[in-house]
Structure formats: C-alpha cells, structure tokens
C-alpha cells in the first residue's frame, strides 16, 4: 500500500482491497475496545490505506471503474471489500467523534470537581476581582 498501483489482475486488486479493508477494520476494533496502546499504529495504518486509494491512478472513481471491468462474481467480491472498508471508515468517524465528546465531558466533570470550581476559603468566587466577576466570563 505504499503508493504502488496494484496489479490489474483480480488477485492483485483483491489483495489491495483486503489490505485497505483490514486496516480500516483494525482501527475500528481498536476504537471499539478503547485500546489506546494500539490506536496510534492503527491510525497510521489506516492513513496509509486511505492514501493508497487516493494515490490510485485516477483516484477512487477510477478504482471503481477498474473493479467494474471484472466478471460479475469477481466484481461483487471486490465491491464487497470496498463497501466494507467504506462502512467501517464511516463508523470509525462516528467512534472518534464519540470519544472526543466523552473526553470533553470527562474534562468538564473533572474541572467541576476541582477545588477552584467552588468558592474559595474566604467565600469569594474564583475569577472575580474585587467582588466583580472577571470580564472574561
């Protein structure tokens, strides 16, 4: 997947698409398991896979056109791999957005639990200057 065009044979195209689908599925698996140790490598591999599609001569549209040149059974098999990768890529986007929301919620919760989130020992409000709330608020 390092920028090389796959062979136009069915086996070459199938191997190319299997690597892409596998990389995207691995990222989905890491995201679903919340496996932070595996996540950087899975992200890198997925980026390489998506770059391989973008660097395909003629891009993604040409890839689909080339797949369309195969006999019906082979075309269905190849399109199935491409569809699987596409669906998992969309799911990965959703999982990443959810993880970011969860992270923001946890940061907010932690900030609310911090001593500076309440009144100070003299009864003042943090962020206030001379009894007036900060203009930043």
Coordinates of C-alpha atoms in Angstrom, one line a residue:
X1 CA 0.0 0.0 0.0
X2 CA 3.0 2.3 -0.2
X3 CA 1.8 4.3 -3.3
X4 CA 2.2 1.3 -5.6
X5 CA -0.6 0.6 -8.0
X6 CA -2.0 -2.9 -7.6
X7 CA -1.8 -5.3 -10.4
X8 CA -4.9 -5.2 -12.6
X9 CA -5.4 -8.9 -12.1
X10 CA -8.2 -10.0 -9.9
X11 CA -5.8 -11.4 -7.3
X12 CA -3.8 -8.1 -7.2
X13 CA -6.9 -6.0 -6.9
X14 CA -8.3 -8.3 -4.2
X15 CA -5.1 -8.2 -2.2
X16 CA -5.0 -4.4 -2.5
X17 CA -8.6 -4.0 -1.2
X18 CA -8.1 -6.6 1.5
X19 CA -5.2 -4.6 2.9
X20 CA -7.3 -1.5 2.9
X21 CA -10.4 -3.2 4.5
X22 CA -8.2 -4.9 7.1
X23 CA -6.5 -1.6 8.1
X24 CA -9.8 0.2 8.5
X25 CA -11.3 -2.8 10.4
X26 CA -8.3 -2.8 12.7
X27 CA -8.8 0.8 13.6
X28 CA -12.5 0.2 14.3
X29 CA -11.5 -2.7 16.5
X30 CA -9.1 -0.5 18.4
X31 CA -11.6 2.3 18.8
X32 CA -14.4 -0.1 20.0
X33 CA -12.1 -1.6 22.5
X34 CA -10.8 1.8 23.6
X35 CA -7.3 0.3 23.2
X36 CA -5.1 3.4 23.5
X37 CA -1.9 1.4 23.1
X38 CA -3.0 0.0 19.7
X39 CA -4.6 3.2 18.5
X40 CA -1.6 5.1 17.1
X41 CA -0.4 2.2 14.9
X42 CA -4.0 1.5 13.7
X43 CA -4.4 5.2 12.8
X44 CA -1.2 5.2 10.9
X45 CA -2.1 2.0 9.0
X46 CA -5.5 3.4 8.1
X47 CA -4.0 6.7 6.9
X48 CA -1.6 4.7 4.6
X49 CA -4.6 2.6 3.3
X50 CA -6.6 5.7 2.6
X51 CA -3.6 7.4 0.9
X52 CA -3.3 4.3 -1.3
X53 CA -6.8 4.8 -2.5
X54 CA -6.2 8.5 -3.1
X55 CA -2.9 7.7 -4.9
X56 CA -4.5 5.1 -7.1
X57 CA -4.1 6.2 -10.7
X58 CA -7.3 8.1 -11.4
X59 CA -8.3 8.1 -7.8
X60 CA -11.3 6.3 -6.2
X61 CA -13.5 6.8 -9.2
X62 CA -11.0 5.0 -11.4
X63 CA -10.7 2.3 -8.8
X64 CA -14.4 1.7 -9.0
X65 CA -14.3 1.8 -12.8
X66 CA -11.4 -0.8 -12.8
X67 CA -13.4 -3.0 -10.5
X68 CA -16.3 -2.8 -12.9
X69 CA -14.2 -4.4 -15.6
X70 CA -14.1 -7.7 -13.9
X71 CA -16.7 -10.5 -14.4
X72 CA -19.8 -10.2 -12.3
X73 CA -18.8 -12.6 -9.5
X74 CA -15.4 -11.1 -9.1
X75 CA -16.8 -7.6 -9.3
X76 CA -19.2 -8.4 -6.4
X77 CA -16.4 -9.8 -4.3
X78 CA -14.2 -6.7 -4.9
X79 CA -17.1 -4.2 -4.3
X80 CA -18.0 -6.1 -1.1
X81 CA -14.4 -5.4 0.2
X82 CA -14.6 -1.8 -0.9
X83 CA -18.1 -1.3 0.7
X84 CA -16.9 -3.0 3.9
X85 CA -13.9 -0.6 4.1
X86 CA -16.3 2.4 3.4
X87 CA -18.8 1.4 6.1
X88 CA -16.1 0.8 8.7
X89 CA -14.5 4.2 7.8
X90 CA -17.8 5.9 8.5
X91 CA -18.2 4.0 11.7
X92 CA -14.7 5.0 12.7
X93 CA -15.5 8.7 12.2
X94 CA -18.6 8.2 14.5
X95 CA -16.5 6.4 17.1
X96 CA -13.8 9.1 17.0
X97 CA -16.5 11.8 17.5
X98 CA -18.0 9.9 20.4
X99 CA -14.6 9.5 22.0
X100 CA -14.0 13.3 21.7
X101 CA -17.3 14.0 23.3
X102 CA -16.7 11.6 26.1
X103 CA -13.3 13.2 26.6
X104 CA -14.8 16.7 26.7
X105 CA -17.4 15.5 29.2
X106 CA -14.8 13.9 31.4
X107 CA -12.7 17.0 31.4
X108 CA -15.7 19.1 32.3
X109 CA -16.6 16.7 35.1
X110 CA -13.1 16.8 36.5
X111 CA -12.9 20.5 36.3
X112 CA -16.2 20.8 38.3
X113 CA -14.7 18.6 41.0
X114 CA -11.6 20.7 41.3
X115 CA -11.3 22.9 44.4
X116 CA -11.1 26.0 42.2
X117 CA -14.6 25.3 40.8
X118 CA -16.2 26.3 44.1
X119 CA -16.0 29.3 46.4
X120 CA -12.6 29.9 48.0
X121 CA -12.0 29.7 51.7
X122 CA -12.9 33.4 52.2
X123 CA -16.2 33.0 50.4
X124 CA -15.1 34.6 47.2
X125 CA -15.7 33.4 43.7
X126 CA -12.7 32.3 41.8
X127 CA -12.1 34.5 38.8
X128 CA -13.6 37.5 40.5
X129 CA -11.7 40.7 41.1
X130 CA -12.9 42.9 44.0
X131 CA -16.3 41.3 44.2
X132 CA -17.0 41.7 40.5
X133 CA -16.8 38.7 38.2
X134 CA -13.9 38.7 35.7
X135 CA -14.7 40.3 32.4
X136 CA -13.6 37.1 30.8
X137 CA -16.7 35.3 31.9

